[in-house]
Amino acid sequence: MAIAAAAASSSSSLFPKYPCLSRNSPRLPQSLRFSSTIRAVTLQPVKSERNQTLELEGDLFSCPICYEPLIRKGPTGLTLGAIYRSGFKCRKCDKTYSSKDNYLDLTVISGLKDYTEVKPASTELFRSPFVSFLYERGWRQNFNRSGFPGPDEEFKMAQEYFKSAQGGLLVDVSCGSGLFSRKFAKSGAYSGVVALDFSENMLRQCYDFIKQDNTILTSNLALVRADVCRLPFASGFVDAVHAGAALHCWPSPSNAASVFSSSYSLL
């Protein structure tokens, strides 16, 4: 599995071609600086027979509580329509999951009305409807002031990095409004793309953008709400993980990185 993330260290830049984008860069806003050192990890994808055919059935997703594969009832595939019309259930926890809001909610608190999970301010900020609406309408464009090369160039860099994972399943973690998820889906380089975020409103914005583009509306692009530290995927199914300018939103970047390296079959 290949993992690409906006990573920082005290002595190197996030992007070799853009040395100004470093952890201690004065151009990087305080809100975007990282409190811990996380480096991108390169791992060779495990090419099992099941991976190559990518059977997009219920066993792709797992329960965020016990990590047992979910039983799926409904049409197969990763399209928005197929996921929306499907029901998922954990045979061990007897907990059900559904797509009532155009995204599949695979958080621990899914379906609970009397309990809400509050995250740190850096995470809660992006759950705001206002911030979610503005993200691709000016917010993300300001990243160039911090040295980011821009979405098109960042996408090219990611595609180069993910060459070994082409044809497999890509998960865009902390996808926001789906800026890169849509690019990955439109590229046709992957058998499936999962746009994953903890923010309900970001996923709603992502859906609004997708339904305006007929070229990806029926593609294998699924919207999933999940916690980055409890990724709901069965071992051996994920070939690539992308996290663009996202680590500063995670409550514990180090814990999330450990999930990537320990939760799946890797070489």
mmCIF file of N, CA, C and O in Angstrom, residues 192-266:
data_model
loop_
_atom_site.group_PDB
_atom_site.id
_atom_site.type_symbol
_atom_site.label_atom_id
_atom_site.label_comp_id
_atom_site.label_asym_id
_atom_site.label_seq_id
_atom_site.Cartn_x
_atom_site.Cartn_y
_atom_site.Cartn_z
ATOM 1 N N GLY A 192 -11.487 1.956 -7.771
ATOM 2 C CA GLY A 192 -12.424 2.579 -6.846
ATOM 3 C C GLY A 192 -11.749 3.666 -6.046
ATOM 4 O O GLY A 192 -10.539 3.599 -5.779
ATOM 5 N N VAL A 193 -12.515 4.695 -5.678
ATOM 6 C CA VAL A 193 -12.015 5.796 -4.852
ATOM 7 C C VAL A 193 -13.003 6.008 -3.711
ATOM 8 O O VAL A 193 -14.221 6.084 -3.935
ATOM 9 N N VAL A 194 -12.486 6.098 -2.492
ATOM 10 C CA VAL A 194 -13.321 6.396 -1.329
ATOM 11 C C VAL A 194 -12.947 7.773 -0.811
ATOM 12 O O VAL A 194 -11.805 8.013 -0.410
ATOM 13 N N ALA A 195 -13.910 8.697 -0.839
ATOM 14 C CA ALA A 195 -13.722 10.029 -0.271
ATOM 15 C C ALA A 195 -14.164 9.961 1.185
ATOM 16 O O ALA A 195 -15.348 9.768 1.471
ATOM 17 N N LEU A 196 -13.211 10.096 2.094
ATOM 18 C CA LEU A 196 -13.481 9.874 3.517
ATOM 19 C C LEU A 196 -13.193 11.122 4.330
ATOM 20 O O LEU A 196 -12.150 11.758 4.168
ATOM 21 N N ASP A 197 -14.122 11.467 5.206
ATOM 22 C CA ASP A 197 -13.928 12.621 6.081
ATOM 23 C C ASP A 197 -14.766 12.424 7.336
ATOM 24 O O ASP A 197 -15.742 11.662 7.332
ATOM 25 N N PHE A 198 -14.397 13.123 8.408
ATOM 26 C CA PHE A 198 -15.189 13.083 9.641
ATOM 27 C C PHE A 198 -16.287 14.134 9.620
ATOM 28 O O PHE A 198 -17.277 14.031 10.333
ATOM 29 N N SER A 199 -16.112 15.152 8.782
ATOM 30 C CA SER A 199 -17.064 16.262 8.716
ATOM 31 C C SER A 199 -18.267 15.906 7.846
ATOM 32 O O SER A 199 -18.135 15.654 6.648
ATOM 33 N N GLU A 200 -19.443 15.933 8.452
ATOM 34 C CA GLU A 200 -20.670 15.670 7.709
ATOM 35 C C GLU A 200 -20.882 16.722 6.626
ATOM 36 O O GLU A 200 -21.288 16.409 5.498
ATOM 37 N N ASN A 201 -20.610 17.984 6.951
ATOM 38 C CA ASN A 201 -20.865 19.067 6.004
ATOM 39 C C ASN A 201 -19.871 19.072 4.844
ATOM 40 O O ASN A 201 -20.225 19.452 3.725
ATOM 41 N N MET A 202 -18.643 18.641 5.093
ATOM 42 C CA MET A 202 -17.693 18.515 3.991
ATOM 43 C C MET A 202 -18.156 17.441 3.018
ATOM 44 O O MET A 202 -18.073 17.612 1.794
ATOM 45 N N LEU A 203 -18.672 16.349 3.528
ATOM 46 C CA LEU A 203 -19.155 15.272 2.664
ATOM 47 C C LEU A 203 -20.399 15.713 1.887
ATOM 48 O O LEU A 203 -20.593 15.322 0.737
ATOM 49 N N ARG A 204 -21.234 16.538 2.506
ATOM 50 C CA ARG A 204 -22.394 17.070 1.777
ATOM 51 C C ARG A 204 -21.952 17.976 0.639
ATOM 52 O O ARG A 204 -22.517 17.945 -0.456
ATOM 53 N N GLN A 205 -20.930 18.799 0.893
ATOM 54 C CA GLN A 205 -20.395 19.646 -0.165
ATOM 55 C C GLN A 205 -19.788 18.791 -1.272
ATOM 56 O O GLN A 205 -19.934 19.090 -2.465
ATOM 57 N N CYS A 206 -19.117 17.725 -0.876
ATOM 58 C CA CYS A 206 -18.526 16.814 -1.848
ATOM 59 C C CYS A 206 -19.606 16.226 -2.742
ATOM 60 O O CYS A 206 -19.451 16.162 -3.965
ATOM 61 N N TYR A 207 -20.709 15.817 -2.147
ATOM 62 C CA TYR A 207 -21.814 15.263 -2.922
ATOM 63 C C TYR A 207 -22.386 16.307 -3.885
ATOM 64 O O TYR A 207 -22.701 15.995 -5.042
ATOM 65 N N ASP A 208 -22.522 17.545 -3.423
ATOM 66 C CA ASP A 208 -23.047 18.609 -4.285
ATOM 67 C C ASP A 208 -22.168 18.814 -5.516
ATOM 68 O O ASP A 208 -22.676 19.026 -6.623
ATOM 69 N N PHE A 209 -20.853 18.758 -5.327
ATOM 70 C CA PHE A 209 -19.929 18.920 -6.461
ATOM 71 C C PHE A 209 -20.010 17.715 -7.405
ATOM 72 O O PHE A 209 -19.976 17.869 -8.630
ATOM 73 N N ILE A 210 -20.106 16.520 -6.831
ATOM 74 C CA ILE A 210 -20.138 15.305 -7.659
ATOM 75 C C ILE A 210 -21.377 15.269 -8.541
ATOM 76 O O ILE A 210 -21.300 14.931 -9.723
ATOM 77 N N LYS A 211 -22.522 15.619 -7.985
ATOM 78 C CA LYS A 211 -23.758 15.509 -8.766
ATOM 79 C C LYS A 211 -23.835 16.539 -9.890
ATOM 80 O O LYS A 211 -24.695 16.435 -10.762
ATOM 81 N N GLN A 212 -22.914 17.509 -9.894
ATOM 82 C CA GLN A 212 -22.850 18.478 -10.985
ATOM 83 C C GLN A 212 -21.968 17.995 -12.134
ATOM 84 O O GLN A 212 -21.885 18.644 -13.171
ATOM 85 N N ASP A 213 -21.297 16.854 -11.923
ATOM 86 C CA ASP A 213 -20.358 16.333 -12.920
ATOM 87 C C ASP A 213 -20.792 14.933 -13.346
ATOM 88 O O ASP A 213 -20.561 13.956 -12.635
ATOM 89 N N ASN A 214 -21.431 14.832 -14.492
ATOM 90 C CA ASN A 214 -21.944 13.541 -14.951
ATOM 91 C C ASN A 214 -20.843 12.526 -15.234
ATOM 92 O O ASN A 214 -21.100 11.322 -15.264
ATOM 93 N N THR A 215 -19.605 13.007 -15.432
ATOM 94 C CA THR A 215 -18.510 12.087 -15.755
ATOM 95 C C THR A 215 -18.107 11.235 -14.554
ATOM 96 O O THR A 215 -17.502 10.178 -14.715
ATOM 97 N N ILE A 216 -18.421 11.672 -13.344
ATOM 98 C CA ILE A 216 -18.055 10.888 -12.161
ATOM 99 C C ILE A 216 -19.261 10.512 -11.313
ATOM 100 O O ILE A 216 -19.121 9.789 -10.324
ATOM 101 N N LEU A 217 -20.443 10.988 -11.685
ATOM 102 C CA LEU A 217 -21.637 10.717 -10.887
ATOM 103 C C LEU A 217 -21.919 9.230 -10.774
ATOM 104 O O LEU A 217 -22.417 8.757 -9.750
ATOM 105 N N THR A 218 -21.594 8.469 -11.819
ATOM 106 C CA THR A 218 -21.834 7.022 -11.798
ATOM 107 C C THR A 218 -20.542 6.210 -11.705
ATOM 108 O O THR A 218 -20.546 5.007 -11.966
ATOM 109 N N SER A 219 -19.449 6.871 -11.357
ATOM 110 C CA SER A 219 -18.169 6.155 -11.223
ATOM 111 C C SER A 219 -18.081 5.501 -9.849
ATOM 112 O O SER A 219 -18.907 5.756 -8.967
ATOM 113 N N ASN A 220 -17.074 4.649 -9.659
ATOM 114 C CA ASN A 220 -16.866 3.998 -8.368
ATOM 115 C C ASN A 220 -16.222 4.971 -7.386
ATOM 116 O O ASN A 220 -15.045 4.860 -7.028
ATOM 117 N N LEU A 221 -17.006 5.948 -6.964
ATOM 118 C CA LEU A 221 -16.577 6.970 -6.007
ATOM 119 C C LEU A 221 -17.567 6.991 -4.859
ATOM 120 O O LEU A 221 -18.724 7.392 -5.027
ATOM 121 N N ALA A 222 -17.150 6.527 -3.695
ATOM 122 C CA ALA A 222 -18.027 6.435 -2.527
ATOM 123 C C ALA A 222 -17.686 7.520 -1.514
ATOM 124 O O ALA A 222 -16.522 7.913 -1.382
ATOM 125 N N LEU A 223 -18.698 7.988 -0.809
ATOM 126 C CA LEU A 223 -18.515 8.965 0.268
ATOM 127 C C LEU A 223 -18.702 8.247 1.599
ATOM 128 O O LEU A 223 -19.745 7.623 1.829
ATOM 129 N N VAL A 224 -17.705 8.340 2.454
ATOM 130 C CA VAL A 224 -17.741 7.631 3.737
ATOM 131 C C VAL A 224 -17.340 8.577 4.859
ATOM 132 O O VAL A 224 -16.330 9.285 4.762
ATOM 133 N N ARG A 225 -18.136 8.586 5.910
ATOM 134 C CA ARG A 225 -17.773 9.336 7.115
ATOM 135 C C ARG A 225 -17.103 8.368 8.086
ATOM 136 O O ARG A 225 -17.653 7.310 8.422
ATOM 137 N N ALA A 226 -15.895 8.723 8.539
ATOM 138 C CA ALA A 226 -15.162 7.841 9.445
ATOM 139 C C ALA A 226 -14.109 8.634 10.200
ATOM 140 O O ALA A 226 -13.743 9.746 9.813
ATOM 141 N N ASP A 227 -13.641 8.040 11.278
ATOM 142 C CA ASP A 227 -12.571 8.606 12.097
ATOM 143 C C ASP A 227 -11.242 8.084 11.554
ATOM 144 O O ASP A 227 -11.086 6.885 11.327
ATOM 145 N N VAL A 228 -10.280 8.980 11.354
ATOM 146 C CA VAL A 228 -9.000 8.576 10.772
ATOM 147 C C VAL A 228 -8.263 7.566 11.650
ATOM 148 O O VAL A 228 -7.435 6.795 11.161
ATOM 149 N N CYS A 229 -8.558 7.548 12.943
ATOM 150 C CA CYS A 229 -7.905 6.587 13.840
ATOM 151 C C CYS A 229 -8.670 5.267 13.948
ATOM 152 O O CYS A 229 -8.234 4.351 14.640
ATOM 153 N N ARG A 230 -9.825 5.182 13.258
ATOM 154 C CA ARG A 230 -10.598 3.937 13.254
ATOM 155 C C ARG A 230 -11.108 3.697 11.835
ATOM 156 O O ARG A 230 -12.314 3.649 11.584
ATOM 157 N N LEU A 231 -10.174 3.573 10.917
ATOM 158 C CA LEU A 231 -10.539 3.414 9.510
ATOM 159 C C LEU A 231 -11.303 2.109 9.290
ATOM 160 O O LEU A 231 -10.828 1.035 9.668
ATOM 161 N N PRO A 232 -12.480 2.181 8.672
ATOM 162 C CA PRO A 232 -13.365 1.009 8.561
ATOM 163 C C PRO A 232 -13.166 0.183 7.300
ATOM 164 O O PRO A 232 -14.088 -0.019 6.522
ATOM 165 N N PHE A 233 -11.948 -0.290 7.086
ATOM 166 C CA PHE A 233 -11.668 -1.079 5.888
ATOM 167 C C PHE A 233 -11.031 -2.411 6.267
ATOM 168 O O PHE A 233 -10.203 -2.478 7.176
ATOM 169 N N ALA A 234 -11.426 -3.420 5.543
ATOM 170 C CA ALA A 234 -10.872 -4.745 5.792
ATOM 171 C C ALA A 234 -9.424 -4.798 5.324
ATOM 172 O O ALA A 234 -9.027 -4.110 4.381
ATOM 173 N N SER A 235 -8.640 -5.614 5.978
ATOM 174 C CA SER A 235 -7.233 -5.760 5.648
ATOM 175 C C SER A 235 -7.064 -6.294 4.236
ATOM 176 O O SER A 235 -7.757 -7.215 3.809
ATOM 177 N N GLY A 236 -6.131 -5.683 3.494
ATOM 178 C CA GLY A 236 -5.807 -6.167 2.166
ATOM 179 C C GLY A 236 -6.577 -5.531 1.037
ATOM 180 O O GLY A 236 -6.333 -5.853 -0.121
ATOM 181 N N PHE A 237 -7.516 -4.630 1.333
ATOM 182 C CA PHE A 237 -8.340 -4.040 0.283
ATOM 183 C C PHE A 237 -7.858 -2.669 -0.166
ATOM 184 O O PHE A 237 -8.180 -2.231 -1.265
ATOM 185 N N VAL A 238 -7.140 -1.948 0.680
ATOM 186 C CA VAL A 238 -6.723 -0.581 0.360
ATOM 187 C C VAL A 238 -5.323 -0.597 -0.241
ATOM 188 O O VAL A 238 -4.389 -1.123 0.352
ATOM 189 N N ASP A 239 -5.189 0.003 -1.430
ATOM 190 C CA ASP A 239 -3.904 0.030 -2.125
ATOM 191 C C ASP A 239 -3.174 1.357 -1.981
ATOM 192 O O ASP A 239 -1.955 1.404 -2.119
ATOM 193 N N ALA A 240 -3.901 2.441 -1.727
ATOM 194 C CA ALA A 240 -3.268 3.750 -1.604
ATOM 195 C C ALA A 240 -4.091 4.638 -0.688
ATOM 196 O O ALA A 240 -5.327 4.576 -0.681
ATOM 197 N N VAL A 241 -3.400 5.450 0.106
ATOM 198 C CA VAL A 241 -4.050 6.406 1.002
ATOM 199 C C VAL A 241 -3.494 7.788 0.721
ATOM 200 O O VAL A 241 -2.281 7.988 0.733
ATOM 201 N N HIS A 242 -4.386 8.735 0.446
ATOM 202 C CA HIS A 242 -3.984 10.116 0.188
ATOM 203 C C HIS A 242 -4.539 11.013 1.290
ATOM 204 O O HIS A 242 -5.691 10.860 1.700
ATOM 205 N N ALA A 243 -3.714 11.927 1.790
ATOM 206 C CA ALA A 243 -4.158 12.912 2.778
ATOM 207 C C ALA A 243 -3.508 14.240 2.414
ATOM 208 O O ALA A 243 -2.332 14.456 2.702
ATOM 209 N N GLY A 244 -4.252 15.098 1.751
ATOM 210 C CA GLY A 244 -3.705 16.365 1.286
ATOM 211 C C GLY A 244 -3.966 17.502 2.247
ATOM 212 O O GLY A 244 -5.120 17.847 2.491
ATOM 213 N N ALA A 245 -2.903 18.081 2.808
ATOM 214 C CA ALA A 245 -3.020 19.216 3.743
ATOM 215 C C ALA A 245 -4.021 18.893 4.837
ATOM 216 O O ALA A 245 -4.915 19.679 5.137
ATOM 217 N N ALA A 246 -3.886 17.718 5.441
ATOM 218 C CA ALA A 246 -4.912 17.236 6.364
ATOM 219 C C ALA A 246 -4.403 16.934 7.768
ATOM 220 O O ALA A 246 -5.189 16.918 8.717
ATOM 221 N N LEU A 247 -3.118 16.683 7.928
ATOM 222 C CA LEU A 247 -2.625 16.193 9.212
ATOM 223 C C LEU A 247 -2.892 17.155 10.366
ATOM 224 O O LEU A 247 -3.054 16.733 11.507
ATOM 225 N N HIS A 248 -2.965 18.458 10.068
ATOM 226 C CA HIS A 248 -3.189 19.434 11.131
ATOM 227 C C HIS A 248 -4.604 19.347 11.699
ATOM 228 O O HIS A 248 -4.887 19.914 12.752
ATOM 229 N N CYS A 249 -5.507 18.634 10.995
ATOM 230 C CA CYS A 249 -6.886 18.480 11.463
ATOM 231 C C CYS A 249 -7.058 17.261 12.361
ATOM 232 O O CYS A 249 -8.092 17.113 13.010
ATOM 233 N N TRP A 250 -6.083 16.369 12.374
ATOM 234 C CA TRP A 250 -6.230 15.116 13.104
ATOM 235 C C TRP A 250 -5.891 15.295 14.578
ATOM 236 O O TRP A 250 -4.878 15.937 14.917
ATOM 237 N N PRO A 251 -6.701 14.745 15.479
ATOM 238 C CA PRO A 251 -6.409 14.851 16.915
ATOM 239 C C PRO A 251 -5.038 14.285 17.279
ATOM 240 O O PRO A 251 -4.337 14.807 18.130
ATOM 241 N N SER A 252 -4.649 13.183 16.597
ATOM 242 C CA SER A 252 -3.356 12.561 16.868
ATOM 243 C C SER A 252 -2.768 12.034 15.565
ATOM 244 O O SER A 252 -3.034 10.885 15.178
ATOM 245 N N PRO A 253 -1.969 12.857 14.863
ATOM 246 C CA PRO A 253 -1.367 12.405 13.604
ATOM 247 C C PRO A 253 -0.542 11.132 13.759
ATOM 248 O O PRO A 253 -0.560 10.263 12.885
ATOM 249 N N SER A 254 0.183 10.995 14.870
ATOM 250 C CA SER A 254 1.026 9.817 15.069
ATOM 251 C C SER A 254 0.186 8.554 15.199
ATOM 252 O O SER A 254 0.533 7.495 14.676
ATOM 253 N N ASN A 255 -0.962 8.652 15.895
ATOM 254 C CA ASN A 255 -1.842 7.492 16.025
ATOM 255 C C ASN A 255 -2.446 7.117 14.683
ATOM 256 O O ASN A 255 -2.567 5.932 14.348
ATOM 257 N N ALA A 256 -2.826 8.130 13.912
ATOM 258 C CA ALA A 256 -3.413 7.859 12.597
ATOM 259 C C ALA A 256 -2.397 7.181 11.692
ATOM 260 O O ALA A 256 -2.724 6.239 10.966
ATOM 261 N N ALA A 257 -1.151 7.657 11.734
ATOM 262 C CA ALA A 257 -0.112 7.058 10.896
ATOM 263 C C ALA A 257 0.132 5.610 11.286
ATOM 264 O O ALA A 257 0.383 4.758 10.433
ATOM 265 N N SER A 258 0.030 5.316 12.575
ATOM 266 C CA SER A 258 0.239 3.937 13.021
ATOM 267 C C SER A 258 -0.883 3.029 12.536
ATOM 268 O O SER A 258 -0.670 1.849 12.283
ATOM 269 N N VAL A 259 -2.095 3.586 12.378
ATOM 270 C CA VAL A 259 -3.211 2.806 11.857
ATOM 271 C C VAL A 259 -2.927 2.378 10.426
ATOM 272 O O VAL A 259 -3.163 1.239 10.030
ATOM 273 N N PHE A 260 -2.378 3.314 9.620
ATOM 274 C CA PHE A 260 -2.072 2.990 8.231
ATOM 275 C C PHE A 260 -1.084 1.835 8.135
ATOM 276 O O PHE A 260 -1.188 0.980 7.267
ATOM 277 N N SER A 261 -0.096 1.835 9.028
ATOM 278 C CA SER A 261 0.974 0.846 8.920
ATOM 279 C C SER A 261 0.670 -0.468 9.621
ATOM 280 O O SER A 261 1.335 -1.460 9.379
ATOM 281 N N SER A 262 -0.358 -0.489 10.494
ATOM 282 C CA SER A 262 -0.619 -1.703 11.258
ATOM 283 C C SER A 262 -1.956 -2.367 10.969
ATOM 284 O O SER A 262 -2.147 -3.540 11.286
ATOM 285 N N SER A 263 -2.891 -1.656 10.343
ATOM 286 C CA SER A 263 -4.236 -2.187 10.175
ATOM 287 C C SER A 263 -4.422 -2.978 8.892
ATOM 288 O O SER A 263 -5.441 -3.613 8.695
ATOM 289 N N TYR A 264 -3.447 -2.898 7.987
ATOM 290 C CA TYR A 264 -3.605 -3.554 6.694
ATOM 291 C C TYR A 264 -2.416 -4.471 6.417
ATOM 292 O O TYR A 264 -1.365 -4.338 7.038
ATOM 293 N N SER A 265 -2.598 -5.384 5.491
ATOM 294 C CA SER A 265 -1.528 -6.309 5.105
ATOM 295 C C SER A 265 -0.514 -5.571 4.267
ATOM 296 O O SER A 265 -0.812 -5.159 3.149
ATOM 297 N N LEU A 266 0.679 -5.389 4.792
ATOM 298 C CA LEU A 266 1.711 -4.615 4.111
ATOM 299 C C LEU A 266 2.989 -5.413 3.980
ATOM 300 O O LEU A 266 3.238 -6.368 4.705
#
